[in-house]
Coordinates of N, CA and C in Angstrom, one line a residue:
Chain B
D1 N -18.8 0.8 11.2 CA -17.4 1.3 11.0 C -17.2 1.7 9.6
A2 N -16.6 2.9 9.4 CA -16.2 3.3 8.1 C -15.1 2.3 7.5
M3 N -15.3 1.9 6.3 CA -14.3 0.9 5.8 C -14.3 0.9 4.3
V4 N -13.3 0.1 3.8 CA -13.1 -0.2 2.4 C -13.4 -1.7 2.2
I5 N -14.4 -2.0 1.3 CA -14.8 -3.4 1.1 C -14.5 -3.8 -0.3
Q6 N -13.9 -5.0 -0.4 CA -13.6 -5.6 -1.7 C -14.4 -6.9 -1.9
N7 N -14.9 -7.0 -3.1 CA -15.6 -8.3 -3.4 C -15.2 -8.7 -4.9
P8 N -15.1 -10.0 -5.1 CA -15.1 -11.0 -4.0 C -13.7 -11.0 -3.3
R9 N -13.5 -11.8 -2.3 CA -12.2 -11.9 -1.7 C -11.3 -12.9 -2.5
Y10 N -11.9 -13.8 -3.1 CA -11.2 -14.8 -4.0 C -11.9 -14.9 -5.3
Q11 N -11.1 -14.8 -6.4 CA -11.8 -14.9 -7.7 C -10.9 -15.8 -8.6
V12 N -11.6 -16.8 -9.1 CA -10.9 -17.7 -10.1 C -11.5 -17.5 -11.4
T13 N -10.6 -17.3 -12.4 CA -11.1 -17.1 -13.8 C -10.3 -18.0 -14.7
Q14 N -10.7 -18.1 -15.9 CA -10.0 -18.8 -16.9 C -9.2 -17.9 -17.8
F15 N -8.1 -18.4 -18.3 CA -7.3 -17.6 -19.2 C -8.2 -16.9 -20.3
G16 N -8.1 -15.6 -20.4 CA -8.8 -14.9 -21.4 C -10.3 -14.5 -21.1
K17 N -10.8 -15.0 -20.0 CA -12.2 -14.7 -19.6 C -12.2 -13.4 -18.8
P18 N -13.0 -12.4 -19.2 CA -13.1 -11.2 -18.5 C -13.5 -11.3 -17.1
V19 N -13.0 -10.5 -16.2 CA -13.3 -10.5 -14.8 C -13.4 -9.1 -14.3
T20 N -14.3 -8.9 -13.4 CA -14.5 -7.6 -12.7 C -14.3 -7.7 -11.2
L21 N -13.5 -6.9 -10.6 CA -13.3 -6.8 -9.2 C -13.9 -5.5 -8.7
S22 N -14.6 -5.6 -7.5 CA -15.2 -4.3 -7.1 C -14.7 -3.9 -5.7
C23 N -14.8 -2.6 -5.5 CA -14.4 -2.0 -4.3 C -15.4 -0.9 -3.9
S24 N -15.8 -0.9 -2.6 CA -16.7 0.2 -2.2 C -16.1 0.8 -0.9
Q25 N -16.5 2.0 -0.6 CA -15.9 2.7 0.6 C -17.1 3.5 1.2
T26 N -17.0 3.5 2.6 CA -18.0 4.3 3.3 C -17.3 5.6 4.0
L27 N -16.0 5.8 3.5 CA -15.2 6.9 4.1 C -15.5 8.2 3.4
N28 N -16.2 8.2 2.3 CA -16.4 9.4 1.5 C -15.1 10.1 1.1
H29 N -14.1 9.3 0.8 CA -12.8 9.8 0.4 C -12.8 10.2 -1.1
N30 N -12.1 11.2 -1.4 CA -12.0 11.7 -2.8 C -11.2 10.7 -3.7
V31 N -10.2 10.1 -3.2 CA -9.3 9.4 -4.0 C -9.4 7.9 -3.8
M32 N -9.5 7.1 -4.9 CA -9.5 5.7 -4.8 C -8.4 5.1 -5.7
Y33 N -7.8 4.1 -5.3 CA -6.6 3.5 -5.9 C -6.8 2.0 -6.2
W34 N -6.2 1.5 -7.2 CA -6.1 0.0 -7.4 C -4.6 -0.3 -7.5
Y35 N -4.2 -1.3 -6.7 CA -2.9 -1.8 -6.7 C -2.9 -3.3 -7.1
Q36 N -1.8 -3.7 -7.7 CA -1.5 -5.1 -8.0 C -0.4 -5.5 -7.1
Q37 N -0.5 -6.6 -6.3 CA 0.6 -7.1 -5.5 C 0.9 -8.5 -5.8
K38 N 2.1 -8.8 -6.3 CA 2.5 -10.2 -6.4 C 3.3 -10.6 -5.2
S39 N 3.5 -11.9 -5.0 CA 4.1 -12.4 -3.8 C 5.5 -11.8 -3.5
S40 N 5.6 -11.3 -2.3 CA 6.9 -10.7 -1.8 C 7.3 -9.5 -2.6
Q41 N 6.4 -8.9 -3.3 CA 6.7 -7.6 -4.0 C 6.0 -6.4 -3.5
A42 N 6.4 -5.3 -3.8 CA 5.7 -4.1 -3.4 C 4.4 -4.0 -4.1
P43 N 3.4 -3.4 -3.5 CA 2.1 -3.1 -4.2 C 2.4 -2.1 -5.3
K44 N 1.9 -2.5 -6.5 CA 2.2 -1.7 -7.7 C 0.9 -0.9 -8.1
L45 N 1.0 0.4 -8.1 CA -0.2 1.2 -8.5 C -0.5 1.0 -9.9
L46 N -1.8 0.6 -10.2 CA -2.3 0.5 -11.5 C -2.9 1.8 -12.0
F47 N -3.8 2.4 -11.2 CA -4.4 3.7 -11.6 C -5.1 4.2 -10.3
H48 N -5.5 5.5 -10.4 CA -6.2 6.0 -9.3 C -7.2 7.1 -9.8
Y49 N -8.2 7.3 -9.1 CA -9.2 8.4 -9.4 C -9.1 9.4 -8.3
Y50 N -8.9 10.7 -8.7 CA -9.1 11.8 -7.8 C -10.5 12.4 -8.2
D51 N -11.5 12.0 -7.3 CA -12.9 12.3 -7.6 C -13.2 11.6 -8.9
K52 N -13.6 12.3 -10.0 CA -13.9 11.6 -11.2 C -12.7 11.6 -12.2
D53 N -11.7 12.2 -11.8 CA -10.5 12.3 -12.7 C -9.7 11.0 -12.7
F54 N -9.5 10.4 -13.8 CA -8.9 9.1 -13.9 C -7.4 9.3 -14.2
N55 N -6.5 8.6 -13.5 CA -5.1 8.7 -13.7 C -4.5 7.3 -13.9
N56 N -4.0 7.1 -15.0 CA -3.5 5.8 -15.4 C -2.0 5.8 -15.2
E57 N -1.4 4.8 -14.6 CA 0.1 4.7 -14.6 C 0.6 4.3 -16.0
A58 N 1.7 4.9 -16.4 CA 2.2 4.7 -17.7 C 2.5 3.2 -18.1
D59 N 2.8 2.4 -17.1 CA 3.1 1.0 -17.4 C 2.0 0.0 -17.1
T60 N 0.8 0.6 -16.9 CA -0.4 -0.3 -16.7 C -0.8 -0.8 -18.0
P61 N -0.9 -2.1 -18.2 CA -1.3 -2.7 -19.5 C -2.8 -2.3 -19.8
D62 N -3.0 -2.2 -21.1 CA -4.3 -1.8 -21.6 C -5.4 -2.8 -21.3
N63 N -5.0 -4.0 -20.9 CA -5.8 -5.1 -20.5 C -6.6 -4.7 -19.2
F64 N -6.1 -3.7 -18.5 CA -6.7 -3.3 -17.2 C -7.4 -2.0 -17.4
Q65 N -8.7 -2.0 -17.0 CA -9.5 -0.8 -17.1 C -10.2 -0.6 -15.7
S66 N -10.7 0.6 -15.6 CA -11.3 0.9 -14.3 C -12.5 1.8 -14.5
R67 N -13.4 1.7 -13.6 CA -14.6 2.6 -13.6 C -14.9 3.1 -12.2
R68 N -15.3 4.3 -12.1 CA -15.8 4.8 -10.8 C -17.1 5.6 -11.1
P69 N -18.2 4.8 -11.0 CA -19.5 5.4 -11.3 C -20.0 6.5 -10.3
N70 N -19.5 6.4 -9.0 CA -19.8 7.3 -8.0 C -18.7 7.4 -7.0
T71 N -18.9 8.2 -6.0 CA -17.8 8.3 -4.9 C -17.5 7.1 -4.2
S72 N -18.6 6.2 -4.0 CA -18.4 5.1 -3.2 C -17.8 3.8 -3.8
F73 N -18.0 3.7 -5.1 CA -17.7 2.5 -5.8 C -16.6 2.7 -6.9
C74 N -15.7 1.6 -7.0 CA -14.7 1.6 -8.0 C -14.5 0.2 -8.5
F75 N -14.4 0.0 -9.8 CA -14.3 -1.3 -10.3 C -13.0 -1.5 -11.1
L76 N -12.5 -2.7 -11.1 CA -11.3 -3.0 -11.9 C -11.7 -4.1 -12.9
D77 N -11.6 -3.8 -14.1 CA -11.9 -4.8 -15.2 C -10.7 -5.3 -15.8
I78 N -10.5 -6.6 -15.9 CA -9.4 -7.2 -16.6 C -10.0 -7.9 -17.8
R79 N -9.7 -7.4 -19.0 CA -10.5 -7.8 -20.2 C -10.1 -9.2 -20.7
S80 N -8.9 -9.5 -20.6 CA -8.4 -10.8 -21.1 C -7.3 -11.3 -20.1
P81 N -7.7 -11.8 -19.0 CA -6.6 -12.2 -18.0 C -5.6 -13.2 -18.5
G82 N -4.4 -12.9 -18.3 CA -3.3 -13.9 -18.6 C -2.8 -14.5 -17.3
L83 N -2.0 -15.5 -17.4 CA -1.5 -16.2 -16.2 C -0.6 -15.2 -15.4
G84 N 0.0 -14.3 -16.0 CA 0.8 -13.3 -15.3 C 0.0 -12.2 -14.5
D85 N -1.3 -12.3 -14.7 CA -2.2 -11.3 -14.0 C -2.7 -11.9 -12.6
A86 N -2.3 -13.1 -12.4 CA -2.7 -13.7 -11.1 C -1.9 -13.0 -10.0
A87 N -2.7 -12.5 -9.0 CA -2.1 -11.6 -8.0 C -3.1 -11.2 -7.0
M88 N -2.7 -10.5 -6.0 CA -3.6 -9.9 -5.1 C -3.9 -8.5 -5.6
Y89 N -5.2 -8.1 -5.6 CA -5.5 -6.8 -6.1 C -6.1 -6.0 -4.9
L90 N -5.4 -4.9 -4.6 CA -5.8 -4.1 -3.4 C -6.4 -2.8 -3.8
C91 N -7.5 -2.5 -3.2 CA -8.2 -1.2 -3.4 C -7.9 -0.3 -2.2
A92 N -7.7 0.9 -2.4 CA -7.4 1.8 -1.3 C -8.1 3.2 -1.5
T93 N -8.3 3.9 -0.4 CA -8.8 5.3 -0.5 C -8.0 6.2 0.3
S94 N -8.1 7.5 -0.1 CA -7.4 8.5 0.7 C -8.3 9.8 0.6
R95 N -8.3 10.5 1.7 CA -9.1 11.7 1.7 C -8.7 12.7 0.6
D96 N -7.4 12.9 0.5 CA -7.0 13.9 -0.5 C -5.7 13.5 -1.3
G97 N -5.2 12.4 -1.0 CA -4.0 11.9 -1.7 C -2.7 12.2 -1.0
A98 N -2.8 13.2 -0.1 CA -1.5 13.6 0.5 C -1.1 12.8 1.7
N99 N -2.1 12.2 2.4 CA -1.9 11.5 3.6 C -2.1 9.9 3.5
E100 N -2.4 9.3 4.6 CA -2.4 7.9 4.6 C -3.6 7.3 3.7
Q101 N -3.4 6.1 3.3 CA -4.4 5.4 2.5 C -5.0 4.3 3.4
F102 N -6.3 4.1 3.1 CA -7.0 3.0 3.8 C -7.3 1.9 2.8
F103 N -6.9 0.7 3.2 CA -6.9 -0.4 2.2 C -8.1 -1.3 2.6
G104 N -8.6 -1.9 1.5 CA -9.5 -3.1 1.6 C -8.7 -4.3 1.9
P105 N -9.4 -5.5 2.1 CA -8.7 -6.7 2.4 C -8.0 -7.4 1.2
G106 N -8.4 -6.9 0.0 CA -7.8 -7.4 -1.2 C -8.7 -8.5 -1.9
T107 N -8.5 -8.7 -3.2 CA -9.1 -9.8 -3.9 C -7.9 -10.6 -4.5
R108 N -7.9 -11.9 -4.2 CA -6.8 -12.7 -4.7 C -7.4 -13.4 -6.0
L109 N -6.7 -13.0 -7.1 CA -7.2 -13.5 -8.4 C -6.3 -14.7 -8.8
T110 N -6.9 -15.8 -9.2 CA -6.3 -16.9 -9.8 C -6.7 -17.1 -11.2
V111 N -5.8 -17.3 -12.1 CA -6.1 -17.5 -13.5 C -5.7 -18.9 -13.9
L112 N -6.6 -19.7 -14.4 CA -6.4 -21.1 -14.8 C -6.1 -21.2 -16.3
Chain Z
D1 N 13.0 0.1 -11.6 CA 13.6 1.1 -10.8 C 12.9 1.2 -9.5
Q2 N 13.6 0.7 -8.4 CA 13.0 0.6 -7.1 C 13.3 1.9 -6.4
Q3 N 12.4 2.8 -6.3 CA 12.6 4.1 -5.6 C 12.6 3.9 -4.1
V4 N 11.9 2.9 -3.6 CA 11.8 2.7 -2.2 C 12.2 1.2 -2.0
K5 N 13.3 1.0 -1.2 CA 13.8 -0.3 -1.0 C 13.8 -0.7 0.5
Q6 N 13.3 -1.9 0.7 CA 13.4 -2.5 2.0 C 14.3 -3.7 1.8
N7 N 15.5 -3.7 2.2 CA 16.5 -4.7 1.9 C 16.5 -5.9 2.7
S8 N 15.7 -5.9 3.8 CA 15.6 -7.1 4.6 C 14.3 -7.7 4.4
P9 N 14.2 -8.9 3.8 CA 12.9 -9.5 3.6 C 12.2 -9.9 4.9
S10 N 13.1 -10.2 5.9 CA 12.5 -10.7 7.2 C 13.4 -10.3 8.4
L11 N 12.8 -10.3 9.5 CA 13.5 -9.9 10.7 C 12.9 -10.7 11.9
S12 N 13.7 -11.2 12.7 CA 13.2 -12.0 13.9 C 13.7 -11.3 15.2
V13 N 12.8 -11.1 16.1 CA 13.2 -10.4 17.3 C 12.5 -11.1 18.5
Q14 N 13.2 -11.0 19.7 CA 12.6 -11.6 20.9 C 11.6 -10.6 21.5
E15 N 10.6 -11.1 22.0 CA 9.6 -10.3 22.7 C 10.2 -9.4 23.8
G16 N 9.8 -8.1 23.8 CA 10.4 -7.2 24.8 C 11.6 -6.4 24.3
R17 N 12.2 -6.9 23.2 CA 13.4 -6.2 22.6 C 13.0 -5.2 21.6
I18 N 13.9 -4.5 21.1 CA 13.6 -3.5 20.0 C 13.6 -4.1 18.6
S19 N 12.6 -3.7 17.8 CA 12.6 -4.1 16.4 C 13.0 -2.8 15.6
I20 N 13.9 -3.0 14.7 CA 14.3 -1.9 13.8 C 14.1 -2.3 12.4
L21 N 13.2 -1.6 11.7 CA 13.0 -1.9 10.3 C 13.5 -0.8 9.5
N22 N 14.2 -1.1 8.4 CA 14.9 0.0 7.6 C 14.3 0.1 6.2
C23 N 14.5 1.3 5.7 CA 14.0 1.6 4.4 C 14.9 2.7 3.8
D24 N 15.3 2.5 2.5 CA 16.1 3.4 1.8 C 15.3 3.9 0.6
Y25 N 15.6 5.2 0.2 CA 14.9 5.7 -1.0 C 15.8 6.5 -1.8
T26 N 15.4 6.7 -3.1 CA 16.4 7.3 -4.0 C 15.8 8.7 -4.5
N27 N 14.6 8.9 -4.4 CA 14.0 10.1 -5.0 C 13.9 11.3 -3.9
S28 N 14.7 12.3 -4.2 CA 14.7 13.4 -3.2 C 13.5 14.3 -3.2
M29 N 12.6 13.9 -4.2 CA 11.3 14.7 -4.2 C 10.2 14.2 -3.2
F30 N 10.5 13.0 -2.7 CA 9.6 12.5 -1.7 C 9.4 13.5 -0.5
D31 N 8.2 13.8 -0.1 CA 8.0 14.8 0.9 C 7.2 14.2 2.1
Y32 N 6.8 12.9 2.0 CA 6.1 12.4 3.2 C 6.3 10.9 3.1
F33 N 6.6 10.3 4.3 CA 6.9 8.9 4.4 C 5.9 8.2 5.4
L34 N 5.6 7.0 5.0 CA 4.6 6.3 5.8 C 5.0 4.8 6.1
W35 N 4.6 4.3 7.2 CA 4.8 2.9 7.4 C 3.4 2.3 7.5
Y36 N 3.2 1.1 6.9 CA 2.0 0.3 7.0 C 2.3 -1.1 7.5
K37 N 1.3 -1.6 8.2 CA 1.5 -2.9 8.7 C 0.4 -3.8 8.1
K38 N 0.8 -5.1 7.8 CA -0.1 -6.0 7.1 C -0.1 -7.4 7.8
Y39 N -1.3 -7.8 8.2 CA -1.5 -9.1 8.7 C -2.0 -10.0 7.6
P40 N -1.8 -11.3 7.6 CA -2.3 -12.2 6.6 C -3.8 -12.1 6.4
A41 N -4.2 -12.1 5.1 CA -5.6 -12.0 4.8 C -6.2 -10.7 5.0
E42 N -5.4 -9.7 5.3 CA -6.0 -8.3 5.5 C -5.2 -7.4 4.6
G43 N -5.8 -6.2 4.4 CA -5.1 -5.2 3.7 C -4.1 -4.5 4.6
P44 N -3.2 -3.7 4.0 CA -2.3 -2.9 4.9 C -3.0 -1.9 5.7
T45 N -2.6 -1.6 6.9 CA -3.2 -0.6 7.7 C -2.1 0.4 8.0
F46 N -2.4 1.7 8.0 CA -1.5 2.7 8.3 C -1.0 2.7 9.8
L47 N 0.3 2.9 9.9 CA 0.9 2.8 11.3 C 1.4 4.2 11.8
I48 N 2.2 4.7 11.0 CA 2.8 6.0 11.4 C 3.4 6.7 10.2
S49 N 3.6 8.0 10.3 CA 4.1 8.7 9.1 C 5.1 9.8 9.6
I50 N 5.8 10.4 8.7 CA 6.7 11.5 9.0 C 6.8 12.4 7.8
S51 N 6.8 13.7 8.0 CA 7.0 14.7 7.0 C 8.5 14.8 6.7
S52 N 8.8 15.2 5.5 CA 10.3 15.3 5.2 C 11.0 16.5 5.9
I53 N 10.2 17.3 6.5 CA 10.8 18.5 7.3 C 11.1 18.1 8.7
K54 N 10.8 16.9 9.1 CA 11.1 16.4 10.4 C 12.1 15.3 10.4
D55 N 12.7 15.0 11.5 CA 13.5 13.8 11.6 C 13.1 12.7 12.5
K56 N 12.0 13.0 13.2 CA 11.5 12.0 14.2 C 10.1 12.2 14.4
N57 N 9.3 11.1 14.5 CA 7.9 11.1 14.9 C 7.7 9.9 15.8
E58 N 7.0 10.1 16.9 CA 6.8 9.0 17.9 C 5.3 8.9 18.1
D59 N 4.9 7.6 18.2 CA 3.5 7.3 18.6 C 3.5 6.0 19.4
G60 N 3.5 6.2 20.7 CA 3.5 5.1 21.6 C 4.8 4.3 21.5
R61 N 4.6 3.0 21.2 CA 5.8 2.1 21.0 C 6.5 2.3 19.7
F62 N 5.9 3.1 18.8 CA 6.5 3.2 17.4 C 7.1 4.6 17.2
T63 N 8.3 4.5 16.7 CA 9.0 5.8 16.4 C 9.6 5.6 15.0
V64 N 9.4 6.7 14.2 CA 10.0 6.7 12.8 C 11.1 7.7 12.8
F65 N 12.2 7.4 12.3 CA 13.4 8.3 12.2 C 13.6 8.5 10.7
L66 N 13.9 9.8 10.3 CA 14.2 10.1 8.9 C 15.6 10.8 8.9
N67 N 16.5 10.2 8.0 CA 17.8 10.8 7.7 C 17.8 11.2 6.3
K68 N 17.5 12.5 6.0 CA 17.4 12.9 4.6 C 18.7 12.9 3.9
S69 N 19.8 13.2 4.6 CA 21.0 13.2 3.8 C 21.4 11.8 3.4
A70 N 21.0 10.8 4.2 CA 21.3 9.4 3.8 C 20.2 8.8 3.0
K71 N 19.1 9.5 2.9 CA 17.9 9.0 2.2 C 17.5 7.6 2.8
H72 N 17.3 7.7 4.1 CA 17.1 6.5 4.9 C 16.0 6.8 6.0
L73 N 15.1 5.9 6.2 CA 14.3 6.0 7.3 C 14.1 4.6 8.0
S74 N 13.8 4.7 9.2 CA 13.7 3.5 10.0 C 12.5 3.5 11.0
L75 N 12.0 2.4 11.3 CA 10.8 2.3 12.2 C 11.3 1.4 13.4
H76 N 11.2 2.1 14.6 CA 11.6 1.4 15.8 C 10.3 1.0 16.6
I77 N 10.3 -0.3 17.0 CA 9.2 -0.7 17.8 C 9.8 -1.2 19.1
V78 N 9.4 -0.6 20.2 CA 10.0 -1.0 21.5 C 8.9 -0.7 22.6
P79 N 8.7 -1.7 23.4 CA 9.1 -3.1 23.3 C 8.3 -3.9 22.3
S80 N 8.9 -4.8 21.6 CA 8.2 -5.6 20.6 C 7.3 -6.6 21.3
Q81 N 6.2 -6.9 20.7 CA 5.2 -7.8 21.2 C 4.9 -8.8 20.1
P82 N 4.5 -10.0 20.5 CA 4.1 -11.0 19.5 C 3.1 -10.6 18.5
G83 N 2.1 -9.7 19.0 CA 1.1 -9.2 18.1 C 1.7 -8.2 17.0
D84 N 2.9 -7.8 17.1 CA 3.6 -7.0 16.1 C 4.0 -7.8 14.9
S85 N 4.0 -9.1 15.0 CA 4.4 -10.0 13.9 C 3.5 -9.7 12.7
A86 N 4.1 -9.3 11.7 CA 3.3 -8.9 10.5 C 4.3 -8.5 9.4
V87 N 3.8 -8.1 8.2 CA 4.7 -7.5 7.2 C 4.6 -6.0 7.3
Y88 N 5.7 -5.3 7.3 CA 5.7 -3.9 7.4 C 6.2 -3.3 6.1
F89 N 5.4 -2.4 5.5 CA 5.7 -1.7 4.2 C 6.1 -0.3 4.5
C90 N 7.2 0.1 3.9 CA 7.6 1.5 3.9 C 7.0 2.1 2.6
A91 N 6.5 3.4 2.7 CA 6.0 4.0 1.5 C 6.4 5.5 1.5
A92 N 6.4 6.1 0.3 CA 6.8 7.5 0.2 C 5.9 8.2 -0.8
N93 N 5.5 9.4 -0.4 CA 4.6 10.2 -1.3 C 5.4 11.4 -1.9
Y94 N 5.1 11.7 -3.1 CA 5.6 13.0 -3.7 C 4.5 13.6 -4.6
R95 N 4.6 14.9 -4.8 CA 3.7 15.6 -5.6 C 4.0 15.5 -7.1
T96 N 3.0 15.1 -7.9 CA 3.2 15.1 -9.3 C 1.8 15.5 -9.9
G97 N 1.5 16.7 -9.9 CA 0.1 17.1 -10.2 C -0.6 16.8 -8.9
G98 N -1.1 15.6 -8.7 CA -1.6 15.2 -7.5 C -0.5 14.6 -6.6
F99 N -0.8 13.5 -5.9 CA 0.2 12.9 -5.1 C 0.4 11.4 -5.6
K100 N 1.6 10.9 -5.5 CA 1.9 9.6 -5.9 C 2.5 8.9 -4.7
T101 N 2.2 7.6 -4.5 CA 2.8 6.8 -3.4 C 3.6 5.7 -4.0
I102 N 4.8 5.5 -3.5 CA 5.6 4.4 -3.9 C 5.9 3.5 -2.7
F103 N 5.6 2.2 -2.8 CA 5.8 1.3 -1.7 C 7.1 0.5 -1.9
G104 N 7.6 0.1 -0.7 CA 8.7 -0.9 -0.7 C 8.1 -2.3 -0.7
A105 N 8.9 -3.3 -0.8 CA 8.5 -4.7 -1.0 C 8.1 -5.3 0.4
G106 N 8.4 -4.6 1.5 CA 8.0 -5.1 2.8 C 9.1 -5.9 3.5
T107 N 9.0 -5.9 4.8 CA 9.8 -6.7 5.7 C 8.9 -7.5 6.6
R108 N 9.1 -8.8 6.7 CA 8.3 -9.6 7.6 C 8.9 -9.7 8.9
L109 N 8.2 -9.2 9.9 CA 8.7 -9.2 11.3 C 8.1 -10.4 12.1
F110 N 9.0 -11.1 12.7 CA 8.6 -12.2 13.6 C 9.0 -11.8 15.0
V111 N 8.1 -11.7 15.9 CA 8.4 -11.5 17.3 C 8.2 -12.7 18.1
K112 N 9.2 -13.3 18.7 CA 9.1 -14.5 19.4 C 8.8 -14.3 20.8
A113 N 7.9 -15.1 21.3 CA 7.5 -15.0 22.7 C 8.6 -15.7 23.6

């Protein structure tokens, strides 16, 4: 089945210790997104790639970086996680950005 | 600045009855609206959508209504089933160079057997 896979599903890190979350897709979609979702809040878009073009949201902290080495993979790097970065991180894809998005199961990040 | 608002955090409905989930938006540039459903420990999954040029779209038990003058959309589920119990997110797309999607905070639906 074509799908969006996120690893790991749960990540625990220490305050200030860099962490990388990964996302892969078998849908061959052009667009890949990273969202941050905190409890009972709307998913908040951090950035997205349209093919290789990187689009950063204006209010995404510099602490968050992303890489998309190829169509299938996208990574979220948090350089120095703070307690406020504890959240669910959702990866999504879209064929062209105009229509529905396909989400992975998310990675729940805990910062100690 | 919440451009997409779901004002009801939760909704409880008896099995077999109609569930109505509501969503309000502020940006008149939105041109496509979507509903996603999310079960615990899973990512959101697409449910149904509607273009801004339409006022209704139906897919089986699910119907989305759009009232552009009121900047309001709603999702009707009839009849509701216990398996419909989930969090429902309203989302809206608009063009800004590419496309951008704004999500609401979600409404948790409980369907009681």
